[in-house]
Amino acid sequence: MATREIAGITVEIDEDGYMADHTQWNIEMAVILAKEQEIEELTDRHYVVIEYMRKEFEENGTGPSIRKLNKQSGVSTKELYQLFPGGPAKKAAFIAGITKPHGCI
Amino acid sequence: MKKLVILGAGTAGTMILNKLEPVLDKDEWHITIVDQYETHYYQPGFLFIPFGIYNKKDVIKPKRDFFPSGVEVLFDSINKIEPKENKIILTNQKVLNYDYLIIATGCKINPDETEGLTKKGWYKNIFDFYTIEGAMGLAHFLKYWEGGKMVLNITEMPIKCPVAPLEFVFLADWWFTEQGIRDKVEISFVTPLDGAFTKPRASKVFGDFLSKKNIKLVPDFSTGSVDHENNKIISWDEKEVPYDLLVTIPTNMGDELIARSGMGDELNFVPTDKQSLLSKNHKNIFIIGDATDLPSSKAGSVAHFEADVLYDNFLSAIEGRPLRAKFDGHANCYIESGFGKGILIDFNYDTEPLPGKYPLPGVGPFSLLEETKMNHYGKIMFRWMYWNLLLRGAELPIESQMLMAGKRK
Ligand SMILES: Cc1cc2nc3c(=O)[nH]c(=O)nc-3n(C[C@H](O)[C@H](O)[C@H](O)COP(=O)(O)OP(=O)(O)OC[C@H]3O[C@@H](n4cnc5c(N)ncnc54)[C@H](O)[C@@H]3O)c2cc1C
């Protein structure tokens, strides 16, 4: 498996460039990964989403869909798109150190 | 007597009923199937209705024609399942008990999920073609339309028959050409995906088809609302696409009965083991067809491959044997590409659509990921196969597991 360095730690990444092992993740990495997604600053609201993404991943082995995020994290779809412009489910997963959600076929 | 209840008599429910009925001992098993409607719709035919290729009578038959004798048939709407009690409650309060349950209640469009979609423009200059009403309304509209901006919009994924929207724009390109007004119509394909399709190789091939046919691809567009006053769709991140005619694929969801039963995910799809097709939560409930939450396509061909697996596993389950048959996510879709041609794709959970020949390696007669006349005949023949073989649970001359033979990497 490919590896890369984030915040001074070498981590494994999958073919989509997402972290392959979410247990290697930490908050410093989130800040760096967010910048790579053109999110300059992570606010408390971003962290609400990131935490929910990680919890969901630990329970179900995959990140949630936007619909589920909206329903269960209490962050509206509109706000999700403001927080993670372009693609909340994919971007938030990238920053949260979990694999790309395979919601759609 | 042991009781098997099948909920939903659409493609999947009818198919599995016809497979199981002949092999279950009549003295031991009582089989009941429930559906709210007496008419069976051949949904793949809805695609052709807007262009006047099929009309209503080409896509309907009475459900009864497809039920074996000796089965209890109830035409009633299902209120809910009480899985802990092994019982079902119909809307008319009737209660059905079961030893085994097969859920085949499919999925349908929910246009009310999108703000503004079902307001002033609905069935005026906004249509779906996933229902008979929508397809007929659109056929009528197109007859008199003189051109303008036609926007095909997939609201959110997943949807049933994920290739149908592509087929629609390919056919529209052909149809407007035939009508002599292609130069007056601007066609756009607006999708939440990052390309024309979900899987990379096929996405590239279909993307090339779109540009060859002068259809504009607008990717990464997650529809938030419809501004029906000003005729534009607006994404959650505030991008806008104007339309004169909006052909929408609204949010697809499982039936509300699944939500009322507390058995579904956020889209009312039932959590299902992706290999055995057993419910993730109940050992005597199987799910088949569009009602599952499987990461496979929602299509009639998929339900057919699932039926082979469910058949084996059901017979194992009732005899207390381990469930050994495994569904691999196999899907096989003919894609109408216009001008009498078609494209065929064959794939599963792990293998994306690849080029090659099908079903006989090297021979065909069908070509994978390529546009041929033969593939179009495959699509046309599918309706005959559907009514005469598929629904009756007959064996088709193709394997339920996907084969790598005949495919090129
Ligand atoms: C436009 C279009 C094009 C398509 N093209 C293709 C194609 O080319 N190839 C292909 O393979 N597939 C195609 N499909 C998909 C295919 O039609 C479906 O995947 C297939 O019908 C799924 O079968 P099902 O039994 O799961 O659901 P359905 O056939 O939809 O059956 C579900 C049944 O459950 C009943 N039901 C639901 N809820 C209740 C309730 N509460 N009470 C009582 N009854 C209930 C419904 O009345 C219905 O009869 C297409 C679909 C559409 C819409």
Coordinates of C-alpha atoms and ligand atoms in Angstrom, one line a residue:
Chain A
M1 CA 0.0 0.0 0.0
A2 CA 1.1 3.5 -0.8
T3 CA 2.2 5.8 2.1
R4 CA 2.6 9.5 2.6
E5 CA 3.7 11.9 5.3
I6 CA 1.2 14.0 7.1
A7 CA 2.2 16.2 10.1
G8 CA 5.5 14.4 10.4
I9 CA 3.9 10.9 10.5
T10 CA 4.0 8.3 7.8
V11 CA 0.5 7.0 7.1
E12 CA -0.9 4.5 4.7
I13 CA -3.2 5.8 1.9
D14 CA -5.6 4.0 -0.4
E15 CA -5.9 4.3 -4.2
D16 CA -8.2 7.3 -3.9
G17 CA -5.6 9.1 -1.7
Y18 CA -7.7 8.8 1.4
M19 CA -6.1 7.6 4.7
A20 CA -6.4 3.8 4.8
D21 CA -6.1 3.4 8.5
H22 CA -8.3 5.9 10.4
T23 CA -6.6 5.0 13.7
Q24 CA -3.4 6.8 12.5
W25 CA -5.3 10.1 12.3
N26 CA -5.0 13.0 14.6
I27 CA -6.2 16.6 14.8
E28 CA -3.0 18.1 13.4
M29 CA -3.5 15.9 10.3
A30 CA -7.1 17.2 9.9
V31 CA -5.8 20.8 9.7
I32 CA -3.3 19.8 6.9
L33 CA -5.8 17.6 5.1
A34 CA -8.4 20.5 5.2
K35 CA -5.9 22.9 3.6
E36 CA -5.4 20.4 0.8
Q37 CA -9.2 20.6 0.2
E38 CA -9.0 24.4 0.2
I39 CA -10.5 24.8 3.6
E40 CA -8.3 27.3 5.4
E41 CA -9.7 27.0 8.9
L42 CA -11.5 24.3 10.7
T43 CA -14.3 25.7 12.9
D44 CA -16.3 24.0 15.7
R45 CA -19.0 23.2 13.1
H46 CA -16.4 21.4 10.9
Y47 CA -15.4 19.4 13.9
V48 CA -19.0 18.4 14.7
V49 CA -19.1 16.9 11.2
I50 CA -15.7 15.3 11.4
E51 CA -16.4 13.6 14.8
Y52 CA -19.7 12.3 13.5
M53 CA -18.0 11.0 10.3
R54 CA -15.4 9.1 12.4
K55 CA -18.1 7.7 14.8
E56 CA -20.2 6.5 11.9
F57 CA -17.1 4.9 10.3
E58 CA -16.1 3.1 13.4
E59 CA -19.7 1.7 13.7
N60 CA -20.4 0.9 10.1
G61 CA -17.1 0.7 8.3
T62 CA -18.1 3.5 5.9
G63 CA -18.8 7.2 6.0
P64 CA -22.4 8.4 6.0
S65 CA -24.3 9.8 3.1
I66 CA -25.1 13.5 3.1
R67 CA -28.7 12.6 3.9
K68 CA -27.7 10.6 7.0
L69 CA -25.2 13.3 8.0
N70 CA -28.0 15.9 7.8
K71 CA -30.4 13.8 9.7
Q72 CA -28.1 12.6 12.5
S73 CA -25.4 15.2 13.0
G74 CA -27.8 18.1 13.2
V75 CA -26.0 20.0 10.5
S76 CA -28.3 21.0 7.7
T77 CA -27.4 20.0 4.1
K78 CA -27.1 23.7 3.2
E79 CA -24.6 24.3 6.0
L80 CA -22.7 21.1 5.1
Y81 CA -22.1 22.5 1.6
Q82 CA -21.0 25.8 3.1
L83 CA -18.6 24.1 5.4
F84 CA -17.2 21.7 2.8
P85 CA -17.9 23.4 -0.6
G86 CA -18.2 21.0 -3.6
G87 CA -18.7 17.7 -1.9
P88 CA -19.3 17.4 1.9
A89 CA -19.4 13.6 2.1
K90 CA -16.2 13.1 0.2
K91 CA -14.3 16.1 1.6
A92 CA -15.3 15.6 5.2
A93 CA -14.2 11.9 4.9
F94 CA -10.9 12.9 3.5
I95 CA -10.3 15.4 6.4
A96 CA -11.6 12.9 9.0
G97 CA -9.0 10.3 7.9
I98 CA -11.5 7.7 6.8
T99 CA -11.9 6.1 3.4
K100 CA -14.0 7.6 0.6
P101 CA -17.7 6.8 1.2
H102 CA -18.8 4.2 -1.3
G103 CA -22.5 5.4 -1.2
C104 CA -23.2 5.4 -4.8
I105 CA -23.2 2.9 -7.6
Chain B
M1 CA -48.5 -25.4 7.9
K2 CA -45.5 -23.1 7.6
K3 CA -46.1 -19.7 6.2
L4 CA -44.1 -17.8 3.6
V5 CA -45.2 -14.3 2.9
I6 CA -43.8 -12.2 0.0
L7 CA -44.3 -8.5 0.2
G8 CA -44.5 -6.8 -3.3
A9 CA -45.4 -8.4 -6.5
G10 CA -43.3 -6.4 -8.9
T11 CA -40.3 -7.8 -10.8
A12 CA -38.5 -9.3 -7.9
G13 CA -41.4 -10.6 -5.8
T14 CA -43.1 -12.2 -8.8
M15 CA -39.8 -13.8 -9.9
I16 CA -39.0 -15.4 -6.6
L17 CA -42.5 -16.6 -6.1
N18 CA -42.4 -18.4 -9.4
K19 CA -39.0 -20.0 -8.5
L20 CA -40.0 -21.1 -5.0
E21 CA -43.6 -22.2 -5.5
P22 CA -42.9 -25.4 -7.6
V23 CA -40.3 -26.7 -5.0
L24 CA -42.1 -26.0 -1.7
D25 CA -44.2 -28.9 -0.6
K26 CA -47.9 -27.9 -0.8
D27 CA -48.8 -29.9 2.3
E28 CA -46.2 -28.1 4.3
W29 CA -46.1 -24.5 3.0
H30 CA -48.8 -21.8 2.6
I31 CA -47.5 -19.0 0.4
T32 CA -49.0 -15.5 0.3
I33 CA -48.1 -12.6 -1.9
V34 CA -49.3 -9.1 -1.3
D35 CA -49.3 -6.0 -3.5
Q36 CA -51.4 -2.8 -3.6
Y37 CA -51.9 -2.8 -7.4
E38 CA -53.4 -5.3 -9.8
T39 CA -51.4 -4.0 -12.8
H40 CA -47.8 -5.0 -13.5
Y41 CA -45.8 -2.3 -15.2
Y42 CA -42.8 -3.1 -17.3
Q43 CA -40.7 -0.1 -16.0
P44 CA -37.8 -0.4 -18.5
G45 CA -40.5 0.4 -21.1
F46 CA -41.2 3.8 -19.5
L47 CA -38.0 5.1 -21.2
F48 CA -39.5 4.7 -24.6
I49 CA -42.9 6.3 -23.9
P50 CA -41.9 10.0 -24.1
F51 CA -40.7 9.4 -27.7
G52 CA -43.8 7.6 -28.8
I53 CA -42.0 4.3 -29.3
Y54 CA -44.1 2.5 -26.8
N55 CA -47.5 3.5 -25.4
K56 CA -49.2 2.5 -22.2
K57 CA -50.6 -0.8 -23.5
D58 CA -47.0 -1.9 -24.4
V59 CA -45.9 -1.8 -20.8
I60 CA -48.8 -3.2 -18.7
K61 CA -50.2 -6.7 -18.0
P62 CA -52.4 -7.9 -15.2
K63 CA -50.3 -9.2 -12.2
R64 CA -52.5 -12.3 -12.0
D65 CA -51.2 -13.6 -15.3
F66 CA -47.9 -14.3 -13.6
F67 CA -49.0 -16.0 -10.4
P68 CA -48.9 -19.8 -10.1
S69 CA -52.1 -21.4 -8.9
G70 CA -52.4 -22.4 -5.3
V71 CA -50.9 -19.2 -4.0
E72 CA -52.8 -16.8 -1.8
V73 CA -52.9 -13.4 -3.5
L74 CA -53.9 -10.3 -1.6
F75 CA -54.3 -6.9 -3.3
D76 CA -54.0 -4.6 -0.4
S77 CA -51.7 -1.9 0.8
I78 CA -49.2 -3.0 3.5
N79 CA -49.2 -0.8 6.6
K80 CA -46.2 -2.3 8.4
I81 CA -44.1 -5.3 9.4
E82 CA -43.6 -6.2 13.0
P83 CA -40.5 -8.3 12.7
K84 CA -40.3 -9.2 16.4
E85 CA -43.8 -10.7 16.3
N86 CA -43.3 -12.2 12.8
K87 CA -46.4 -10.5 11.6
I88 CA -47.6 -8.0 9.0
I89 CA -50.4 -5.5 9.3
L90 CA -52.2 -4.5 6.2
T91 CA -53.9 -1.1 5.8
N92 CA -57.3 -2.8 6.1
Q93 CA -56.1 -4.0 9.6
K94 CA -55.8 -7.6 8.4
V95 CA -52.9 -9.4 10.1
L96 CA -50.7 -11.9 8.4
N97 CA -48.3 -14.2 10.4
Y98 CA -45.2 -15.7 8.8
D99 CA -42.4 -18.1 9.4
Y100 CA -40.4 -16.6 6.6
L101 CA -40.7 -13.2 5.0
I102 CA -39.4 -12.0 1.6
I103 CA -39.4 -8.2 1.2
A104 CA -39.7 -7.1 -2.4
T105 CA -41.4 -3.7 -2.1
G106 CA -38.9 -2.0 -4.5
C107 CA -38.3 1.7 -4.6
K108 CA -40.0 4.7 -6.1
I109 CA -39.5 8.4 -6.7
N110 CA -40.2 11.0 -4.0
P111 CA -40.3 14.4 -5.8
D112 CA -41.6 16.1 -2.6
E113 CA -38.1 15.7 -1.1
T114 CA -36.9 18.6 -3.3
E115 CA -38.1 22.0 -2.5
G116 CA -40.1 23.6 -5.4
L117 CA -40.1 20.5 -7.6
T118 CA -43.8 19.7 -7.3
K119 CA -45.0 23.3 -7.3
K120 CA -46.2 25.3 -10.3
G121 CA -44.1 23.6 -13.0
W122 CA -44.9 20.0 -12.1
Y123 CA -46.3 18.2 -15.1
K124 CA -46.4 21.5 -16.9
N125 CA -42.7 21.9 -17.9
I126 CA -41.3 19.5 -15.3
F127 CA -41.7 15.8 -15.8
D128 CA -40.2 12.5 -14.5
F129 CA -40.2 9.4 -16.7
Y130 CA -39.9 6.9 -13.8
T131 CA -43.7 6.6 -13.4
I132 CA -46.3 5.9 -16.1
E133 CA -48.0 9.3 -15.4
G134 CA -44.7 11.2 -15.9
A135 CA -43.7 9.3 -19.0
M136 CA -47.2 9.8 -20.6
G137 CA -47.2 13.5 -19.6
L138 CA -43.8 14.0 -21.1
A139 CA -44.8 12.3 -24.3
H140 CA -47.7 14.7 -24.6
F141 CA -45.5 17.7 -23.9
L142 CA -42.8 16.7 -26.4
K143 CA -45.3 16.3 -29.2
Y144 CA -45.9 20.1 -29.1
W145 CA -42.6 21.4 -28.0
E146 CA -40.7 23.6 -30.4
G147 CA -37.4 23.5 -28.6
G148 CA -35.4 25.4 -26.0
K149 CA -33.3 24.2 -23.0
M150 CA -33.9 20.6 -22.0
V151 CA -32.2 19.7 -18.7
L152 CA -32.0 16.1 -17.5
N153 CA -31.3 16.3 -13.7
I154 CA -30.4 13.4 -11.4
T155 CA -31.4 14.8 -7.9
E156 CA -29.4 12.5 -5.8
M157 CA -27.9 8.9 -5.8
P158 CA -28.7 6.1 -5.6
I159 CA -31.4 5.7 -8.3
K160 CA -32.9 2.7 -9.9
C161 CA -31.6 1.8 -13.3
P162 CA -28.7 4.3 -13.1
V163 CA -28.2 4.2 -16.8
A164 CA -31.8 5.2 -17.7
P165 CA -31.0 9.0 -17.5
L166 CA -28.2 8.6 -20.0
E167 CA -30.4 6.5 -22.3
F168 CA -33.0 9.3 -22.1
V169 CA -30.7 12.0 -23.3
F170 CA -29.2 9.7 -26.0
L171 CA -32.8 9.0 -27.3
A172 CA -33.8 12.6 -27.0
D173 CA -30.8 13.6 -29.2
W174 CA -32.0 11.0 -31.8
W175 CA -35.7 12.0 -31.5
F176 CA -35.1 15.8 -31.9
T177 CA -33.0 15.0 -34.9
E178 CA -35.8 13.0 -36.4
Q179 CA -38.2 15.8 -35.7
G180 CA -35.9 18.2 -37.5
I181 CA -35.5 20.5 -34.4
R182 CA -32.2 19.2 -32.9
D183 CA -30.6 22.6 -33.7
K184 CA -33.3 24.3 -31.6
V185 CA -32.7 22.1 -28.5
E186 CA -29.9 22.5 -26.0
I187 CA -29.6 19.3 -24.0
S188 CA -27.8 19.2 -20.6
F189 CA -27.1 16.3 -18.4
V190 CA -26.9 17.5 -14.8
T191 CA -25.6 15.0 -12.2
P192 CA -24.3 14.8 -8.7
L193 CA -21.6 12.4 -9.9
D194 CA -18.2 13.6 -11.0
G195 CA -18.8 12.2 -14.5
A196 CA -21.3 10.6 -16.7
F197 CA -21.5 7.4 -14.7
T198 CA -20.5 5.8 -11.4
K199 CA -17.6 3.6 -12.6
P200 CA -14.4 5.1 -14.2
R201 CA -14.1 3.2 -17.5
A202 CA -17.8 3.4 -18.3
S203 CA -17.9 7.0 -17.2
K204 CA -15.2 7.9 -19.7
V205 CA -16.9 6.0 -22.5
F206 CA -20.3 7.6 -21.8
G207 CA -18.7 11.0 -21.3
D208 CA -17.3 10.7 -24.9
F209 CA -20.8 9.8 -26.2
L210 CA -22.3 12.8 -24.5
S211 CA -19.8 15.2 -26.1
K212 CA -20.1 13.4 -29.5
K213 CA -23.8 13.9 -29.4
N214 CA -23.4 17.6 -28.3
I215 CA -25.0 17.0 -24.9
K216 CA -23.6 19.2 -22.2
L217 CA -22.4 17.4 -19.1
V218 CA -22.7 19.3 -15.8
P219 CA -21.1 17.2 -13.1
D220 CA -20.9 17.6 -9.2
F221 CA -24.3 19.2 -9.1
S222 CA -26.3 18.2 -6.0
T223 CA -29.7 19.5 -6.4
G224 CA -31.0 21.6 -3.5
S225 CA -34.1 23.2 -4.9
V226 CA -36.1 24.1 -8.0
D227 CA -37.0 27.8 -8.6
H228 CA -40.2 27.1 -10.6
E229 CA -40.9 30.9 -11.0
N230 CA -37.7 31.5 -12.9
N231 CA -37.2 28.0 -14.3
K232 CA -33.9 27.0 -12.9
I233 CA -32.5 24.3 -10.7
I234 CA -30.2 25.4 -7.8
S235 CA -27.6 23.2 -6.2
W236 CA -26.8 23.1 -2.4
D237 CA -23.7 25.2 -3.1
E238 CA -25.8 27.7 -5.1
K239 CA -24.9 26.9 -8.7
E240 CA -27.8 27.4 -11.1
V241 CA -28.9 25.7 -14.3
P242 CA -31.8 27.3 -16.3
Y243 CA -34.3 25.1 -18.1
D244 CA -37.3 25.4 -20.4
L245 CA -38.1 21.7 -19.9
L246 CA -36.9 19.9 -16.8
V247 CA -36.7 16.1 -16.9
T248 CA -36.1 15.1 -13.4
I249 CA -35.0 11.9 -11.7
P250 CA -36.3 12.8 -8.2
T251 CA -34.9 11.2 -5.0
N252 CA -35.5 7.4 -5.0
M253 CA -36.6 5.8 -1.8
G254 CA -37.9 2.6 -0.5
D255 CA -41.6 2.5 0.5
E256 CA -42.8 4.3 3.6
L257 CA -43.9 1.0 5.0
I258 CA -40.3 0.2 5.7
A259 CA -39.9 3.4 7.7
R260 CA -43.2 2.7 9.6
S261 CA -41.8 -0.7 10.5
G262 CA -38.5 0.9 11.7
M263 CA -36.6 -1.4 9.4
G264 CA -34.9 1.0 6.9
D265 CA -32.0 3.4 6.6
E266 CA -32.4 7.1 5.8
L267 CA -33.8 6.3 2.4
N268 CA -36.0 3.5 3.6
F269 CA -33.8 0.8 2.1
V270 CA -33.5 -2.4 4.2
P271 CA -30.1 -3.3 5.6
T272 CA -29.3 -6.5 3.8
D273 CA -26.3 -8.9 3.9
K274 CA -24.7 -8.2 0.5
Q275 CA -23.8 -11.9 -0.1
S276 CA -26.6 -14.0 1.4
L277 CA -29.5 -11.5 0.9
L278 CA -30.6 -12.2 4.5
S279 CA -31.8 -9.2 6.6
K280 CA -28.9 -7.9 8.8
N281 CA -31.3 -7.9 11.7
H282 CA -33.7 -10.8 11.4
K283 CA -32.9 -14.4 10.6
N284 CA -36.2 -15.2 8.9
I285 CA -36.4 -12.2 6.6
F286 CA -34.8 -12.0 3.1
I287 CA -34.8 -9.0 0.9
I288 CA -34.6 -8.9 -2.9
G289 CA -34.6 -6.2 -5.7
D290 CA -34.7 -2.5 -5.3
A291 CA -35.8 -2.7 -1.6
T292 CA -32.2 -3.7 -0.4
D293 CA -29.5 -1.3 0.6
L294 CA -26.9 -3.3 -1.4
P295 CA -24.1 -1.4 -3.2
S296 CA -25.2 -2.9 -6.5
S297 CA -27.3 -1.3 -9.2
K298 CA -31.1 -1.3 -8.7
A299 CA -32.2 -3.1 -11.9
G300 CA -34.4 -6.0 -13.1
S301 CA -31.4 -7.9 -14.3
V302 CA -29.9 -7.6 -10.8
A303 CA -33.1 -8.8 -9.2
H304 CA -32.9 -11.8 -11.5
F305 CA -29.3 -12.7 -10.5
E306 CA -30.3 -12.2 -6.8
A307 CA -33.3 -14.5 -7.3
D308 CA -30.9 -17.4 -8.1
V309 CA -29.0 -16.8 -4.9
L310 CA -32.1 -16.2 -2.7
Y311 CA -33.6 -19.4 -4.0
D312 CA -30.6 -21.5 -2.9
N313 CA -30.3 -19.7 0.5
F314 CA -34.0 -19.9 1.2
L315 CA -34.0 -23.7 0.7
S316 CA -31.0 -23.9 2.9
A317 CA -32.5 -21.7 5.6
I318 CA -35.7 -23.7 6.0
E319 CA -33.7 -26.9 6.4
G320 CA -31.3 -25.3 8.9
R321 CA -28.3 -25.6 6.6
P322 CA -25.7 -22.8 6.3
L323 CA -26.4 -20.2 3.6
R324 CA -23.7 -20.9 1.0
A325 CA -24.9 -19.1 -2.1
K326 CA -23.3 -15.7 -2.5
F327 CA -24.5 -12.7 -4.5
D328 CA -21.6 -11.0 -6.3
G329 CA -23.4 -7.8 -7.2
H330 CA -23.8 -8.8 -10.8
A331 CA -25.5 -6.3 -13.1
N332 CA -26.1 -6.5 -16.8
C333 CA -27.6 -3.5 -18.6
Y334 CA -28.4 -2.7 -22.2
I335 CA -28.1 1.0 -22.8
E336 CA -30.1 2.5 -25.7
S337 CA -27.8 5.0 -27.4
G338 CA -30.1 6.3 -30.1
F339 CA -30.2 5.8 -33.9
G340 CA -31.0 2.1 -33.5
K341 CA -27.9 1.3 -31.6
G342 CA -27.0 0.3 -28.0
I343 CA -24.2 -0.3 -25.6
L344 CA -24.0 -3.2 -23.1
I345 CA -22.3 -3.2 -19.7
D346 CA -21.7 -6.2 -17.4
F347 CA -20.2 -5.7 -13.9
N348 CA -20.4 -6.6 -10.2
Y349 CA -19.4 -5.4 -6.8
D350 CA -15.6 -5.6 -7.5
T351 CA -15.3 -5.4 -11.3
E352 CA -16.2 -2.3 -13.2
P353 CA -17.7 -2.5 -16.7
L354 CA -15.0 -3.6 -19.1
P355 CA -14.9 -4.0 -22.9
G356 CA -15.2 -7.4 -24.5
K357 CA -17.8 -9.8 -25.9
Y358 CA -21.0 -11.2 -24.2
P359 CA -22.3 -13.8 -23.2
L360 CA -19.9 -16.0 -25.2
P361 CA -16.3 -15.0 -24.8
G362 CA -14.8 -13.8 -28.0
V363 CA -18.0 -14.5 -29.9
G364 CA -20.8 -12.3 -28.5
P365 CA -23.2 -11.7 -30.1
F366 CA -23.2 -8.6 -27.9
S367 CA -20.3 -6.2 -27.4
L368 CA -19.4 -4.8 -24.1
L369 CA -18.9 -1.0 -23.7
E370 CA -19.2 -0.5 -27.4
E371 CA -22.0 0.8 -29.5
T372 CA -23.6 -1.7 -31.9
K373 CA -26.9 -2.5 -33.6
M374 CA -26.9 -5.9 -32.0
N375 CA -26.9 -4.4 -28.5
H376 CA -30.0 -2.4 -29.4
Y377 CA -31.8 -5.6 -30.4
G378 CA -30.8 -7.0 -27.0
K379 CA -32.6 -4.1 -25.4
I380 CA -35.7 -4.6 -27.6
M381 CA -35.7 -8.4 -26.9
F382 CA -35.4 -7.7 -23.2
R383 CA -39.2 -6.8 -23.0
W384 CA -40.0 -10.2 -24.5
M385 CA -37.6 -11.9 -22.1
Y386 CA -39.0 -10.0 -19.2
W387 CA -42.7 -11.0 -19.7
N388 CA -42.0 -14.6 -20.8
L389 CA -38.9 -15.7 -19.0
L390 CA -37.8 -13.4 -16.2
L391 CA -41.1 -12.9 -14.4
R392 CA -41.9 -16.6 -14.7
G393 CA -38.7 -17.4 -12.9
A394 CA -37.3 -19.4 -15.9
E395 CA -33.6 -20.0 -16.4
L396 CA -31.9 -17.5 -18.7
P397 CA -29.0 -18.6 -20.9
I398 CA -26.7 -16.5 -18.8
E399 CA -24.8 -17.1 -15.5
S400 CA -25.9 -15.4 -12.4
Q401 CA -22.3 -14.9 -11.3
M402 CA -20.3 -12.4 -13.4
L403 CA -17.6 -14.0 -15.6
M404 CA -14.3 -12.5 -16.4
A405 CA -14.0 -14.6 -19.6
G406 CA -14.6 -12.5 -22.6
K407 CA -13.7 -9.2 -20.9
R408 CA -10.6 -7.2 -21.7
K409 CA -8.7 -5.4 -18.8
Ligands
LIG1 C1 -37.4 4.2 -16.4 C2 -36.9 2.9 -15.9 C3 -36.1 2.2 -16.8 C4 -35.6 0.9 -16.3 N1 -34.8 0.2 -17.2 C5 -34.3 -1.0 -16.8 C6 -33.6 -1.8 -17.7 O1 -33.4 -1.5 -18.9 N2 -33.1 -3.0 -17.3 C7 -33.3 -3.4 -16.0 O2 -32.9 -4.5 -15.7 N3 -34.0 -2.7 -15.1 C8 -34.5 -1.5 -15.5 N4 -35.3 -0.7 -14.6 C9 -35.3 -1.1 -13.2 C10 -36.4 -2.2 -12.9 O3 -37.6 -1.8 -13.4 C11 -36.4 -2.4 -11.4 O4 -35.1 -2.5 -10.9 C12 -37.2 -3.6 -11.0 O5 -38.6 -3.4 -11.4 C13 -37.2 -3.8 -9.5 O6 -38.0 -4.8 -9.1 P1 -38.6 -4.8 -7.6 O7 -39.5 -6.0 -7.5 O8 -37.6 -4.7 -6.6 O9 -39.5 -3.5 -7.5 P2 -40.9 -3.2 -8.3 O10 -40.9 -3.9 -9.6 O11 -41.0 -1.7 -8.3 O12 -42.0 -3.8 -7.4 C14 -42.3 -3.4 -6.1 C15 -43.8 -3.7 -5.8 O13 -44.0 -3.6 -4.4 C16 -45.3 -3.0 -4.2 N5 -45.4 -2.3 -3.0 C17 -44.5 -1.4 -2.5 N6 -44.9 -0.9 -1.3 C18 -46.1 -1.5 -1.0 C19 -47.1 -1.4 0.0 N7 -46.9 -0.5 1.1 N8 -48.2 -2.1 0.0 C20 -48.4 -3.0 -1.1 N9 -47.6 -3.1 -2.1 C21 -46.4 -2.4 -2.1 C22 -45.5 -2.1 -5.5 O14 -46.9 -1.9 -5.8 C23 -44.8 -2.9 -6.5 O15 -45.6 -3.7 -7.3 C24 -35.8 0.5 -15.0 C25 -36.6 1.3 -14.2 C26 -37.2 2.5 -14.6 C27 -38.0 3.3 -13.7

